[in-house]
XYZ file of C-alpha atoms in Angstrom:
252
model
C -2.253 6.265 2.769
C -2.650 7.772 -0.613
C -0.369 10.686 -1.624
C 1.541 12.045 -4.521
C 4.972 11.839 -3.095
C 8.049 10.523 -5.114
C 9.754 7.669 -3.216
C 12.782 6.568 -5.273
C 14.231 6.036 -8.741
C 15.903 2.740 -9.831
C 17.749 1.416 -12.929
C 17.728 -2.285 -13.628
C 19.297 -4.672 -16.129
C 16.898 -7.323 -17.445
C 18.300 -10.783 -17.709
C 17.012 -14.163 -18.713
C 14.449 -12.794 -21.129
C 13.314 -10.347 -18.480
C 12.687 -13.050 -15.938
C 15.448 -11.614 -13.692
C 16.094 -7.910 -12.885
C 19.439 -6.774 -11.495
C 19.440 -3.336 -9.712
C 22.280 -1.278 -11.076
C 21.672 2.101 -9.503
C 19.031 3.451 -7.011
C 18.326 6.760 -5.364
C 16.241 6.921 -2.186
C 14.575 10.350 -2.791
C 12.075 9.712 0.176
C 15.131 9.269 2.481
C 16.485 12.615 1.447
C 13.044 14.157 1.814
C 12.598 12.841 5.415
C 16.260 13.745 6.449
C 15.581 17.333 5.529
C 12.381 17.489 7.458
C 9.996 17.364 4.362
C 7.726 14.739 5.983
C 5.954 14.272 9.397
C 6.246 10.520 9.081
C 8.004 7.892 7.135
C 7.057 7.921 3.484
C 7.466 4.198 3.530
C 4.778 3.786 6.142
C 7.395 2.486 8.674
C 7.998 -0.552 6.446
C 11.268 -2.140 5.229
C 13.029 0.306 2.920
C 14.743 -2.432 0.815
C 12.748 -1.078 -2.124
C 15.208 -2.307 -4.751
C 14.616 -6.005 -3.864
C 10.830 -5.428 -3.765
C 10.882 -3.852 -7.201
C 13.187 -6.523 -8.611
C 10.552 -9.058 -7.525
C 7.789 -6.963 -9.173
C 9.728 -6.724 -12.536
C 10.747 -10.344 -12.435
C 7.135 -11.532 -11.864
C 5.717 -9.254 -14.515
C 8.355 -7.977 -16.943
C 7.622 -4.939 -19.197
C 5.439 -5.961 -22.029
C 5.674 -4.773 -25.648
C 9.154 -3.362 -25.259
C 9.761 -0.665 -27.824
C 12.491 -0.287 -30.282
C 16.126 -0.631 -29.323
C 17.486 2.401 -27.502
C 14.078 3.538 -26.583
C 12.233 2.694 -23.299
C 8.689 1.350 -23.609
C 6.445 -1.454 -22.318
C 5.458 0.615 -19.336
C 3.436 -1.037 -16.463
C 2.045 0.304 -13.247
C 1.667 -1.903 -10.094
C -0.066 -0.571 -6.937
C -0.038 -1.797 -3.317
C -2.045 -0.345 -0.473
C 0.615 2.351 0.037
C 2.904 2.574 -2.992
C 2.823 2.596 -6.809
C 5.632 1.169 -8.937
C 5.931 2.294 -12.451
C 8.485 0.752 -14.831
C 9.465 0.197 -18.385
C 12.472 -1.045 -20.409
C 14.259 -1.795 -23.618
C 17.121 -4.196 -22.766
C 17.806 -2.253 -19.727
C 15.070 -0.987 -17.363
C 14.000 2.022 -15.266
C 11.546 2.020 -12.367
C 10.138 4.570 -9.978
C 8.231 4.181 -6.787
C 5.652 6.845 -5.788
C 2.621 7.181 -3.671
C -0.679 6.018 -5.080
C -1.800 9.569 -5.785
C 1.224 10.283 -8.100
C -0.011 10.361 -11.721
C 1.335 7.556 -13.731
C 1.758 9.641 -16.967
C 4.085 11.998 -14.976
C 6.119 8.934 -13.708
C 6.425 7.654 -17.295
C 7.718 11.009 -18.416
C 10.257 10.857 -15.567
C 11.231 7.331 -16.664
C 11.737 8.371 -20.241
C 13.976 11.294 -19.212
C 15.951 9.280 -16.652
C 16.477 6.431 -19.292
C 17.764 8.948 -21.817
C 20.184 10.562 -19.367
C 21.423 7.359 -17.814
C 21.853 5.603 -21.196
C 23.891 8.524 -22.534
C 26.434 8.282 -19.772
C 26.312 4.783 -18.496
C 24.932 2.768 -21.346
C 27.991 0.717 -22.011
C 28.691 0.078 -18.287
C 25.159 -1.043 -17.634
C 25.653 -4.244 -19.813
C 28.105 -5.769 -17.353
C 27.915 -3.748 -14.178
C 27.439 -5.669 -10.986
C 24.434 -5.205 -8.701
C 24.151 -1.688 -7.250
C 27.573 -0.773 -8.596
C 26.434 2.373 -10.368
C 24.403 3.990 -7.535
C 27.165 6.397 -6.574
C 28.334 7.189 -10.040
C 24.631 7.818 -11.214
C 23.606 9.581 -8.141
C 23.654 13.089 -9.702
C 21.484 11.946 -12.656
C 19.029 10.141 -10.379
C 18.866 12.948 -7.892
C 18.330 15.628 -10.614
C 15.542 13.892 -12.251
C 13.936 13.004 -8.887
C 14.030 16.610 -7.747
C 12.701 17.820 -11.091
C 9.662 15.457 -10.864
C 9.201 15.746 -7.005
C 6.233 18.064 -7.595
C 4.053 16.763 -10.474
C 2.402 20.185 -10.990
C 5.841 21.761 -12.151
C 6.307 19.300 -14.894
C 2.785 18.406 -16.016
C 0.183 21.000 -17.018
C -2.708 18.654 -16.284
C -1.470 18.176 -12.802
C -0.980 21.905 -12.384
C -4.545 22.555 -13.416
C -5.748 19.774 -11.204
C -3.827 21.192 -8.286
C -5.351 24.608 -8.938
C -8.770 23.033 -9.168
C -8.173 21.251 -5.897
C -7.089 24.528 -4.329
C -10.207 26.382 -5.627
C -12.316 23.528 -4.340
C -10.806 23.669 -1.011
C -11.341 27.523 -0.966
C -14.942 26.993 -2.044
C -15.567 24.373 0.639
C -14.033 26.755 3.174
C -16.209 29.591 1.963
C -19.259 27.416 2.054
C -18.450 26.228 5.576
C -18.045 29.947 6.641
C -21.262 30.840 5.011
C -23.099 28.045 6.730
C -21.596 29.129 10.091
C -22.809 32.745 9.323
C -26.150 31.491 8.351
C -26.445 29.512 11.569
C -25.416 32.563 13.533
C -27.934 34.691 11.740
C -30.644 32.180 12.279
C -29.673 32.106 15.944
C -29.756 35.897 16.197
C -33.185 35.980 14.453
C -34.560 33.363 16.919
C -33.236 35.367 19.887
C -34.681 38.471 18.285
C -38.095 36.792 18.040
C -37.871 35.589 21.621
C -36.984 39.181 22.889
C -40.033 40.493 20.807
C -42.356 37.959 22.430
C -41.003 38.792 25.858
C -41.514 42.538 25.176
C -44.981 41.848 24.095
C -45.738 39.807 27.271
C -44.159 42.586 29.404
C -46.141 45.245 27.706
C -49.402 43.368 28.236
C -48.513 42.713 31.802
C -47.674 46.232 32.485
C -50.946 47.342 30.868
C -52.937 45.032 33.096
C -50.867 45.993 36.175
C -51.659 49.761 35.344
C -55.359 49.018 35.067
C -55.350 47.126 38.383
C -53.565 50.064 40.047
C -56.062 52.478 38.693
C -58.995 50.441 39.961
C -57.322 50.160 43.384
C -56.768 53.905 43.467
C -60.452 54.541 42.465
C -61.671 52.186 45.249
C -59.412 53.903 47.819
C -60.772 57.281 46.692
C -64.354 56.224 46.945
C -63.667 54.584 50.322
C -62.127 57.707 51.653
C -64.945 59.818 50.184
C -67.391 57.562 51.926
C -65.570 57.756 55.258
C -65.353 61.565 55.021
C -69.041 61.748 54.186
C -69.957 59.595 57.260
C -67.836 61.624 59.510
C -69.326 64.841 58.109
C -72.879 63.580 58.582
C -71.991 62.296 62.102
C -70.817 65.812 63.049
C -73.555 67.784 61.120
C -76.671 65.795 62.224
C -76.209 66.361 65.929
C -75.518 69.953 65.391
C -78.651 70.397 63.338
C -80.688 68.571 65.966
C -79.263 70.743 68.757
C -79.995 73.932 66.799
C -83.625 72.865 66.209
C -84.085 72.114 70.059
C -82.680 75.496 70.868
C -84.995 77.310 68.593
C -88.057 75.453 69.881
C -87.451 76.522 73.504
C -87.316 80.120 72.407
């Protein structure tokens, strides 16, 4: 599966030099999406939805590198599996987002930057000592608002919008080409049938001409036969009469 769906947004606190990641707040946007009928099947592919633990493992195994200046998120990294894509970055705290593999990483980074700024402004002090998952409810509005804003990449990224328009045009062109090919096939089929009808008409015309000639010849033969019969009958009648007339004149 490769799509551009946004799964969830998470906020972490990095500890032990980045070797441990404690999830402070998480928002399951995919769960909200599915609950409201936005998907035909699970956006998590039917797998365990304990995404916070999975992302903690990803961040702990490969902490953000080259973290930027204090108070500014940086060191972004992108890790992909066969279904999901995890994009994350950090300063001393960290933010992460899980998306489908088709979701552009530059859009995810823009989302992380905005999420980091909003979360830092309201919960920056609490994040330093908050217990695991203790800020999920408090920060839900921030996480939800940012997730809904970045749910459709084309609405926040001009390049994504253009690519979406290109894909739409490409799809329309493919549909038009398919229709044109079908019409071409139909035209070729009609042309072939027309040629077949022309051939059949030629054969019928030839046969009808031959049949007409044969009927004329038969009519001629019948006419000649009838004429011959009539002539024979006439001769059979006339000759005896002539002979009889001659004998009668000889006696006189």
